[in-house]
Structures are given as C-alpha cells and as structure tokens.
Amino acid sequence: MKAKHQRLTLVLLAVVALVGAGVLGAYALQDQASYFYTPSDIAAKNPEAGTAIRLGGMVEEGSIQRSADGVTVEFIVQDGSAQQKVTFTGITPDLFVEGSGVVADGRLDAKGMFVAETLLAKHDENYIPRELEGIDMTAGKRKTETLVQ
Amino acid sequence: MHAFANPTRFLALAKPLTPFLLLGGIAMVLVACIWGLWATPAERLQGDTVKIIFVHVPMAWLGMAGWTGIAVASVTELIWRHPLASHAARAIAVPGALFSLLCLVTGSIWGRPAWGTWWVWDGRLTSMLVLFFLYLAYIVLANETSKNNGQSRIAAIFGVVGIVNLPIIRFSVEWWETQHQGTSISIMGKSTIDALYLWPLLVSATGFSLLFGAIVLMRMRATLAQTKVDARLKRMAAE
C-alpha cells in the first residue's frame, strides 16, 4: 500500500467517523437542544406552577382576545394535538396574528394559565406576496381580515 | 487531476477568469438587488422586511459552501500534498468568515421587526455563530502554523474536522424546535417560497457566488506571488 493510499483511507475514515459522531451526537440531543416546549410537551411533562418555561406553537384561529386595558392579550397556543391558554401584557410583535407561530417565555400559574413575560413571533417557511394571498392555496386558511385589524 | 496541480497552469487560467467572475458577480448582484428591492411585492406578514433574504440567504449558503471548500482543499492537501490546496483553503477562509458574519448581521436586522428580538440562542443561530468562530480560529491557526509555501498540517486537520458543523446547521431546524423558520427552498420537492421571491434570490445567490469565486482567485494569486517573492529573496540572500 502506497503512502498516498494509506493517507486517503485514513482521511476518509476520519471524515466518516467525525461527521457520523457529530450528527449522532446532535441528533441525540433532541429535547435538550430544542428552543421551546410545545403544548404537547407541557401536557406530557406536567411542569410545576412557577417553573420557567419557553412555550412555542401556533396561535389558535379566533382565540386572540384583547382586554379593555389595551395591552393585555389572551390567546390559545396549539400544536395540533394539545392546547395551552396564554396571557401576555405588553406590545405584541407585528407577525403576531392568528394562525401564525409564537415563542413565549414565562411560567404556568396555579390555574394552568401560561403567563408570558416575553412574546416573540415565529415566521414559518412560507413566503407569500400580499397580493396573492387568498388566491394561492398554500397561503392556507388565513383571511385578509386578520391582517387589517 | 494533477494537470491542475501546476501553479503556473493555474495562474494562466485564474488571471483571465478573475475579471470575468468579478464583473459578472457585481452585475448580477446589482440586478438582483434592484429587482429584489423595487420589483418584488411585500410579503403577507413580514411586509418589506422580506427583501433582506436576497442578501441573507446567499450569505448563509456561501458561508457554508466556503467551509465545504476549505474541507475539500484540506483533504487534498493532506492526501495528495497538492501545492495549490493550502493556498485555496486559506484564500477561502477570509471571504467565508465575512459572508458568515454578514449572514448573522442581516438575520439579526430581520429578526428585530419580524420576531421581536435581535438574537435568540436557538439551534440554527447558535450553529451559524459557531461557523463564524470556526472561520476565525482557522484563519489564526493557518497564519500561525504555516511553514514554507503556506502549508500547515494542523490547519488542514482543523479544516476537515470543522465540517461536523455543516450538517448541524442544515438540519438544526428539522431536528429541534427552533425560533428560525424551516427550510423553504428545496431542489427535489416543492419550494414554499413564492416564485416572485425565488427568482431574484437565485440570481443574487449566483452573483454572490461569482463574487466569492473572484475574491478566492485574487487571494490565491496574491499568496502565490508572495511565495514566489519570498523564494527569490531567499535565493538572493544566499548568493
């Protein structure tokens, strides 16, 4: 075996082993490396009231209720299988609309309501021009009214 | 393959190719920016901030492509002792670092209005920041350990090891829940980005790729010339 071939085998093996180890390691992190809990995670893990949690999911259609004080908003976050009631006091980001994603830092209160301290909007992978909305089927169920309000 | 191992032959090819890539790249980036900024509609939720993708996404792609290039060059250097390989890897490192940084900066500027925050420590943002730090580490390592002709075994090994981060960046949004959105552009399947945004984005990505190539060729020509100068000075000192 020539020295060059020896180096070739060695480097190829090293690359395969390294990338394999990296991918397996990262993949094994799963939950720990996730940025937030979904409502299903909260339902399954049933965390104690008062524990700091980051919650992520979609805002349920028709669930946003703004209070008379103008800064408190109540809504439901769902992930398709579980739901979580959330309350937040403060200015909501522009992308916070019904049917879109949110990420909220906060804690559960004694009644199981999630009290959010910060609220971030999450954009999804769909990029759709405003004019085409409602025509393009991939735009989904969102109606123009939710944008106007 | 070894036909191109020859630096003289490489230089004969690189010299006319450089202005072609440079001017072509600048022209395409300009076209894409004008097209992207003035001729694309506002996005349904993001409004006009969507237009930052014409810079952000090519920066991200090229930041990752750059390290792929460093890894390929490093493997070539380790196995075949290719005289151009170390020059190529070191030439890629600086624009690679710059493009990764611009990806992080433009992403942050977009994140403030869209998400409501400049930065979060989720899987995608963190792994991209790690890529930027890997570039910085590579540049320092290659500069400090290079011997004659710019070769450095340890830098080459580091270049190979660093590819571990690339699949992590790519799949971070699929393995983990992240603040960053999932993948929109797919070669095989259906892209979830409207064609009105996709086409200027592809033009912009091609333009920035040509620019990246031009920078790499210019830097390789410069370091090859420097090697020649050093060798001649050494010969003159010996005489």
XYZ file of C-alpha atoms in Angstrom:
388
model
C 0.000 0.000 0.000
C 1.449 3.308 -1.069
C 1.715 6.104 1.494
C -0.736 8.159 -0.533
C -3.371 5.419 -0.396
C -2.785 4.993 3.314
C -3.436 8.700 3.850
C -6.522 8.513 1.630
C -8.055 5.675 3.668
C -7.145 7.355 6.924
C -8.651 10.727 5.990
C -11.817 9.186 4.536
C -12.336 7.067 7.653
C -11.714 10.093 9.846
C -14.239 12.202 7.915
C -16.925 9.494 8.053
C -16.309 8.889 11.773
C -16.295 12.620 12.607
C -19.426 13.543 10.692
C -21.162 10.395 11.952
C -20.271 11.232 15.546
C -21.334 14.854 15.133
C -24.663 14.002 13.543
C -25.441 11.223 16.050
C -24.482 13.474 18.948
C -26.542 16.393 17.737
C -29.470 14.161 16.887
C -29.353 12.551 20.340
C -29.676 15.973 21.961
C -33.248 16.224 20.634
C -35.228 17.662 23.542
C -32.304 19.311 25.289
C -31.372 21.340 22.218
C -34.916 22.336 21.390
C -35.534 26.018 21.857
C -39.013 25.638 23.328
C -41.657 23.252 24.658
C -44.765 22.617 22.602
C -48.196 22.431 24.328
C -47.919 18.613 23.975
C -44.587 18.670 25.856
C -46.210 20.675 28.654
C -49.173 18.282 28.775
C -46.824 15.266 28.895
C -44.285 16.652 31.386
C -46.831 18.483 33.520
C -44.348 21.022 34.954
C -44.974 22.604 38.357
C -46.591 26.013 38.503
C -43.932 28.721 38.683
C -41.212 26.872 36.724
C -39.702 28.995 33.959
C -40.743 27.571 30.586
C -40.403 28.635 26.984
C -43.521 27.736 25.056
C -43.822 27.567 21.269
C -46.645 26.738 18.886
C -49.330 28.160 16.660
C -51.880 30.752 17.734
C -55.305 29.104 17.501
C -57.629 30.721 14.939
C -60.159 33.017 16.588
C -58.601 32.728 20.031
C -56.968 36.145 20.406
C -58.841 38.290 22.924
C -57.591 41.765 23.723
C -58.531 43.178 27.123
C -60.043 46.582 27.698
C -56.721 47.912 29.049
C -55.348 47.601 25.502
C -52.082 45.884 26.404
C -53.197 42.534 27.810
C -53.899 39.803 25.310
C -55.187 36.272 25.902
C -54.923 33.518 23.338
C -54.536 29.765 22.864
C -51.325 28.152 21.593
C -51.771 24.759 19.961
C -49.575 22.264 18.153
C -52.220 20.135 16.511
C -52.723 17.792 19.450
C -52.643 19.885 22.629
C -53.664 23.411 23.625
C -52.325 25.891 26.133
C -54.006 29.098 27.299
C -51.623 32.055 27.388
C -51.850 35.580 28.733
C -49.402 38.350 27.897
C -49.194 42.000 28.873
C -47.163 44.194 26.545
C -46.669 45.128 22.916
C -47.075 42.180 20.562
C -44.762 41.823 17.517
C -46.091 42.620 14.020
C -46.120 38.977 12.989
C -48.310 38.003 15.938
C -51.564 37.047 14.189
C -53.970 34.151 14.465
C -52.679 31.029 12.771
C -49.019 32.011 12.955
C -46.257 30.831 15.262
C -45.241 32.278 18.628
C -42.499 31.659 21.157
C -43.186 32.861 24.693
C -41.062 32.905 27.861
C -42.987 32.629 31.085
C -44.475 30.311 33.699
C -47.655 28.413 34.448
C -49.841 29.854 37.187
C -51.837 27.767 39.678
C -54.832 27.611 37.337
C -52.787 26.228 34.444
C -52.717 29.538 32.571
C -49.356 30.301 30.941
C -48.264 33.806 31.954
C -45.861 35.050 29.277
C -43.170 37.595 30.135
C -41.801 37.954 26.616
C -43.545 37.157 23.368
C -41.738 36.549 20.064
C -43.367 35.856 16.717
C -42.154 32.901 14.706
C -42.236 33.018 10.939
C -42.926 29.819 9.025
C -41.229 28.605 5.845
C -43.950 30.053 3.586
C -43.109 33.265 1.725
C -46.238 34.565 0.027
C -46.750 38.009 -1.555
C -49.600 40.075 -0.101
C -51.439 40.409 -3.414
C -51.546 36.668 -3.966
C -52.956 35.863 -0.586
C -56.244 34.044 -0.775
C -55.580 33.074 -4.388
C -52.691 30.769 -3.650
C -53.964 27.675 -1.860
C -50.708 27.245 0.079
C -51.484 30.560 1.772
C -53.710 28.443 3.951
C -56.707 29.422 5.940
C -55.631 32.912 6.897
C -58.057 35.599 5.822
C -57.201 39.157 4.967
C -59.317 40.454 7.855
C -56.806 39.240 10.434
C -54.162 41.387 8.761
C -56.230 44.525 8.770
C -57.137 44.577 12.455
C -6.378 15.980 -11.774
C -2.686 16.559 -11.332
C -2.717 18.517 -14.566
C -4.054 21.406 -12.466
C -1.594 20.797 -9.648
C 0.764 23.071 -11.502
C 0.628 26.629 -10.106
C 1.784 28.082 -13.434
C -1.065 26.441 -15.290
C -3.462 27.550 -12.536
C -2.287 31.159 -12.789
C -2.675 31.143 -16.578
C -6.287 30.130 -16.057
C -7.020 32.267 -12.982
C -5.797 35.551 -14.422
C -8.392 35.903 -17.232
C -11.067 34.265 -15.087
C -10.813 36.811 -12.238
C -12.250 39.907 -14.003
C -14.916 37.748 -15.632
C -16.114 36.476 -12.220
C -15.712 39.862 -10.544
C -17.622 41.924 -13.113
C -20.200 39.200 -13.738
C -20.759 38.880 -9.986
C -21.123 42.630 -9.413
C -23.545 42.916 -12.343
C -25.720 40.023 -11.160
C -25.787 41.247 -7.553
C -26.813 44.729 -8.720
C -29.578 43.316 -10.923
C -30.797 41.088 -8.081
C -30.773 43.956 -5.558
C -32.728 46.310 -7.835
C -35.120 43.519 -8.783
C -35.460 42.381 -5.183
C -35.883 45.816 -3.628
C -38.134 47.543 -6.137
C -39.781 44.861 -8.245
C -40.917 42.328 -5.668
C -44.105 42.715 -3.620
C -44.309 42.957 0.175
C -44.776 39.645 1.964
C -48.145 38.956 3.554
C -46.845 39.056 7.150
C -43.311 40.420 7.006
C -44.059 43.288 4.632
C -40.958 44.798 3.058
C -38.537 43.219 5.535
C -38.777 40.024 3.459
C -36.396 41.674 0.977
C -33.396 41.115 3.220
C -33.400 37.451 2.120
C -31.782 38.479 -1.167
C -28.629 39.135 0.863
C -29.153 36.964 3.950
C -29.746 33.625 2.243
C -26.836 33.830 -0.263
C -24.561 34.810 2.664
C -25.694 31.738 4.608
C -25.277 29.406 1.637
C -21.838 30.753 0.759
C -20.711 30.756 4.377
C -21.444 27.027 4.435
C -20.153 26.404 0.903
C -16.923 28.157 1.905
C -16.221 25.695 4.687
C -17.033 22.817 2.325
C -14.345 24.275 0.064
C -11.853 24.521 2.953
C -12.571 20.887 3.857
C -12.090 19.664 0.271
C -8.862 21.653 -0.068
C -7.639 20.377 3.308
C -8.295 16.753 2.337
C -6.458 17.349 -0.937
C -3.544 18.852 0.963
C -3.388 16.004 3.486
C -3.597 13.173 0.942
C -2.083 14.407 -2.312
C 0.134 17.203 -0.955
C -1.317 19.358 -3.733
C 0.738 22.576 -3.885
C -2.351 24.731 -4.508
C -4.562 23.201 -1.835
C -3.291 25.170 1.143
C -3.435 28.395 -0.873
C -7.051 27.648 -1.807
C -8.105 26.839 1.763
C -6.514 29.975 3.186
C -7.953 32.102 0.361
C -11.475 30.848 1.122
C -11.255 31.468 4.880
C -11.490 35.278 4.864
C -14.492 35.711 2.498
C -16.071 32.701 4.233
C -15.788 34.442 7.603
C -17.069 37.715 6.119
C -20.084 36.084 4.471
C -20.970 34.183 7.670
C -20.771 37.409 9.637
C -22.998 39.196 7.104
C -25.464 36.309 7.350
C -25.611 36.775 11.136
C -25.897 40.575 10.904
C -28.609 40.629 8.220
C -30.500 37.883 10.051
C -30.354 39.897 13.242
C -31.628 43.033 11.488
C -34.536 40.985 10.094
C -35.194 39.285 13.427
C -35.852 42.552 15.271
C -39.007 43.536 13.319
C -40.129 40.010 12.394
C -39.607 38.086 15.634
C -39.295 40.963 18.063
C -35.698 40.227 19.040
C -32.190 40.742 17.648
C -30.922 37.374 18.794
C -32.010 34.101 20.360
C -29.886 31.079 21.256
C -31.718 28.503 19.179
C -30.108 25.675 17.194
C -29.829 27.471 13.852
C -28.476 30.815 15.089
C -26.046 29.198 17.511
C -24.616 26.731 14.972
C -24.189 29.560 12.447
C -22.338 31.640 15.053
C -20.122 28.604 15.707
C -19.317 28.502 11.968
C -18.181 32.139 12.108
C -15.948 31.364 15.115
C -14.536 28.299 13.303
C -13.517 30.576 10.419
C -11.777 32.981 12.809
C -9.990 30.082 14.515
C -8.952 28.664 11.138
C -7.521 31.989 9.961
C -5.464 32.432 13.139
C -4.324 28.803 13.120
C -3.322 28.829 9.439
C -1.415 32.101 9.846
C 0.440 30.999 12.960
C 1.416 27.500 11.859
C 2.113 27.874 8.141
C 5.585 26.935 7.022
C 7.089 27.290 3.548
C 4.565 27.558 0.721
C 1.813 28.240 3.227
C 1.328 24.598 4.156
C 0.126 23.666 7.611
C -0.819 20.115 8.614
C -2.653 21.195 11.758
C -4.738 23.824 9.896
C -5.675 21.201 7.298
C -6.816 18.786 10.007
C -8.843 21.583 11.608
C -10.390 22.333 8.198
C -11.543 18.710 7.906
C -12.831 18.494 11.494
C -14.903 21.658 11.034
C -17.284 20.026 8.527
C -19.015 18.396 11.515
C -20.821 21.704 11.968
C -22.293 21.831 8.436
C -24.964 19.091 8.762
C -25.807 20.531 12.194
C -26.531 23.953 10.648
C -28.517 22.399 7.819
C -30.665 20.079 9.946
C -30.906 22.190 13.118
C -34.349 23.422 12.057
C -35.554 19.852 11.486
C -34.070 18.056 14.500
C -35.005 20.667 17.052
C -37.721 23.188 17.715
C -36.134 26.498 16.715
C -37.044 30.152 16.559
C -35.705 30.157 12.985
C -38.131 29.006 10.299
C -37.700 25.691 8.497
C -36.231 25.143 5.052
C -38.167 26.936 2.293
C -36.134 26.064 -0.774
C -35.953 22.508 -1.980
C -34.184 21.196 -5.065
C -36.153 17.962 -5.279
C -39.518 18.849 -3.744
C -41.724 21.917 -3.874
C -40.328 25.153 -2.519
C -42.580 27.014 -0.095
C -41.253 30.387 -1.210
C -43.199 32.138 -3.955
C -41.539 32.280 -7.394
C -41.656 36.109 -7.211
C -39.046 35.913 -4.429
C -37.282 32.741 -5.554
C -36.021 34.012 -8.924
C -34.318 37.210 -7.736
C -32.919 35.151 -4.846
C -31.336 32.657 -7.259
C -29.869 35.491 -9.364
C -28.497 37.106 -6.219
C -27.049 33.790 -4.984
C -25.353 33.183 -8.340
C -23.971 36.734 -8.349
C -22.578 36.470 -4.821
C -21.097 33.053 -5.713
C -19.219 34.592 -8.649
C -18.002 37.392 -6.351
C -16.891 34.818 -3.789
C -15.010 32.958 -6.529
C -13.355 36.187 -7.690
C -12.181 37.011 -4.147
C -10.772 33.500 -3.712
C -8.901 33.660 -7.050
C -7.488 37.118 -6.232
C -6.316 35.964 -2.813
C -4.773 32.779 -4.249
C -2.903 34.783 -6.898
C -1.659 37.146 -4.197
C -0.382 34.395 -1.884
C 1.196 32.501 -4.788
C 3.001 35.693 -5.829
C 4.097 36.220 -2.214
C 5.541 32.688 -2.109
C 7.476 33.424 -5.309
C 8.811 36.701 -3.880
C 9.866 35.004 -0.646
C 11.670 32.264 -2.571
C 13.512 34.789 -4.726
C 14.539 36.903 -1.730
C 15.870 33.785 -0.050
C 17.892 32.882 -3.163
C 19.283 36.428 -3.418
C 20.275 36.433 0.239
C 22.100 33.130 -0.247
C 24.116 34.386 -3.219
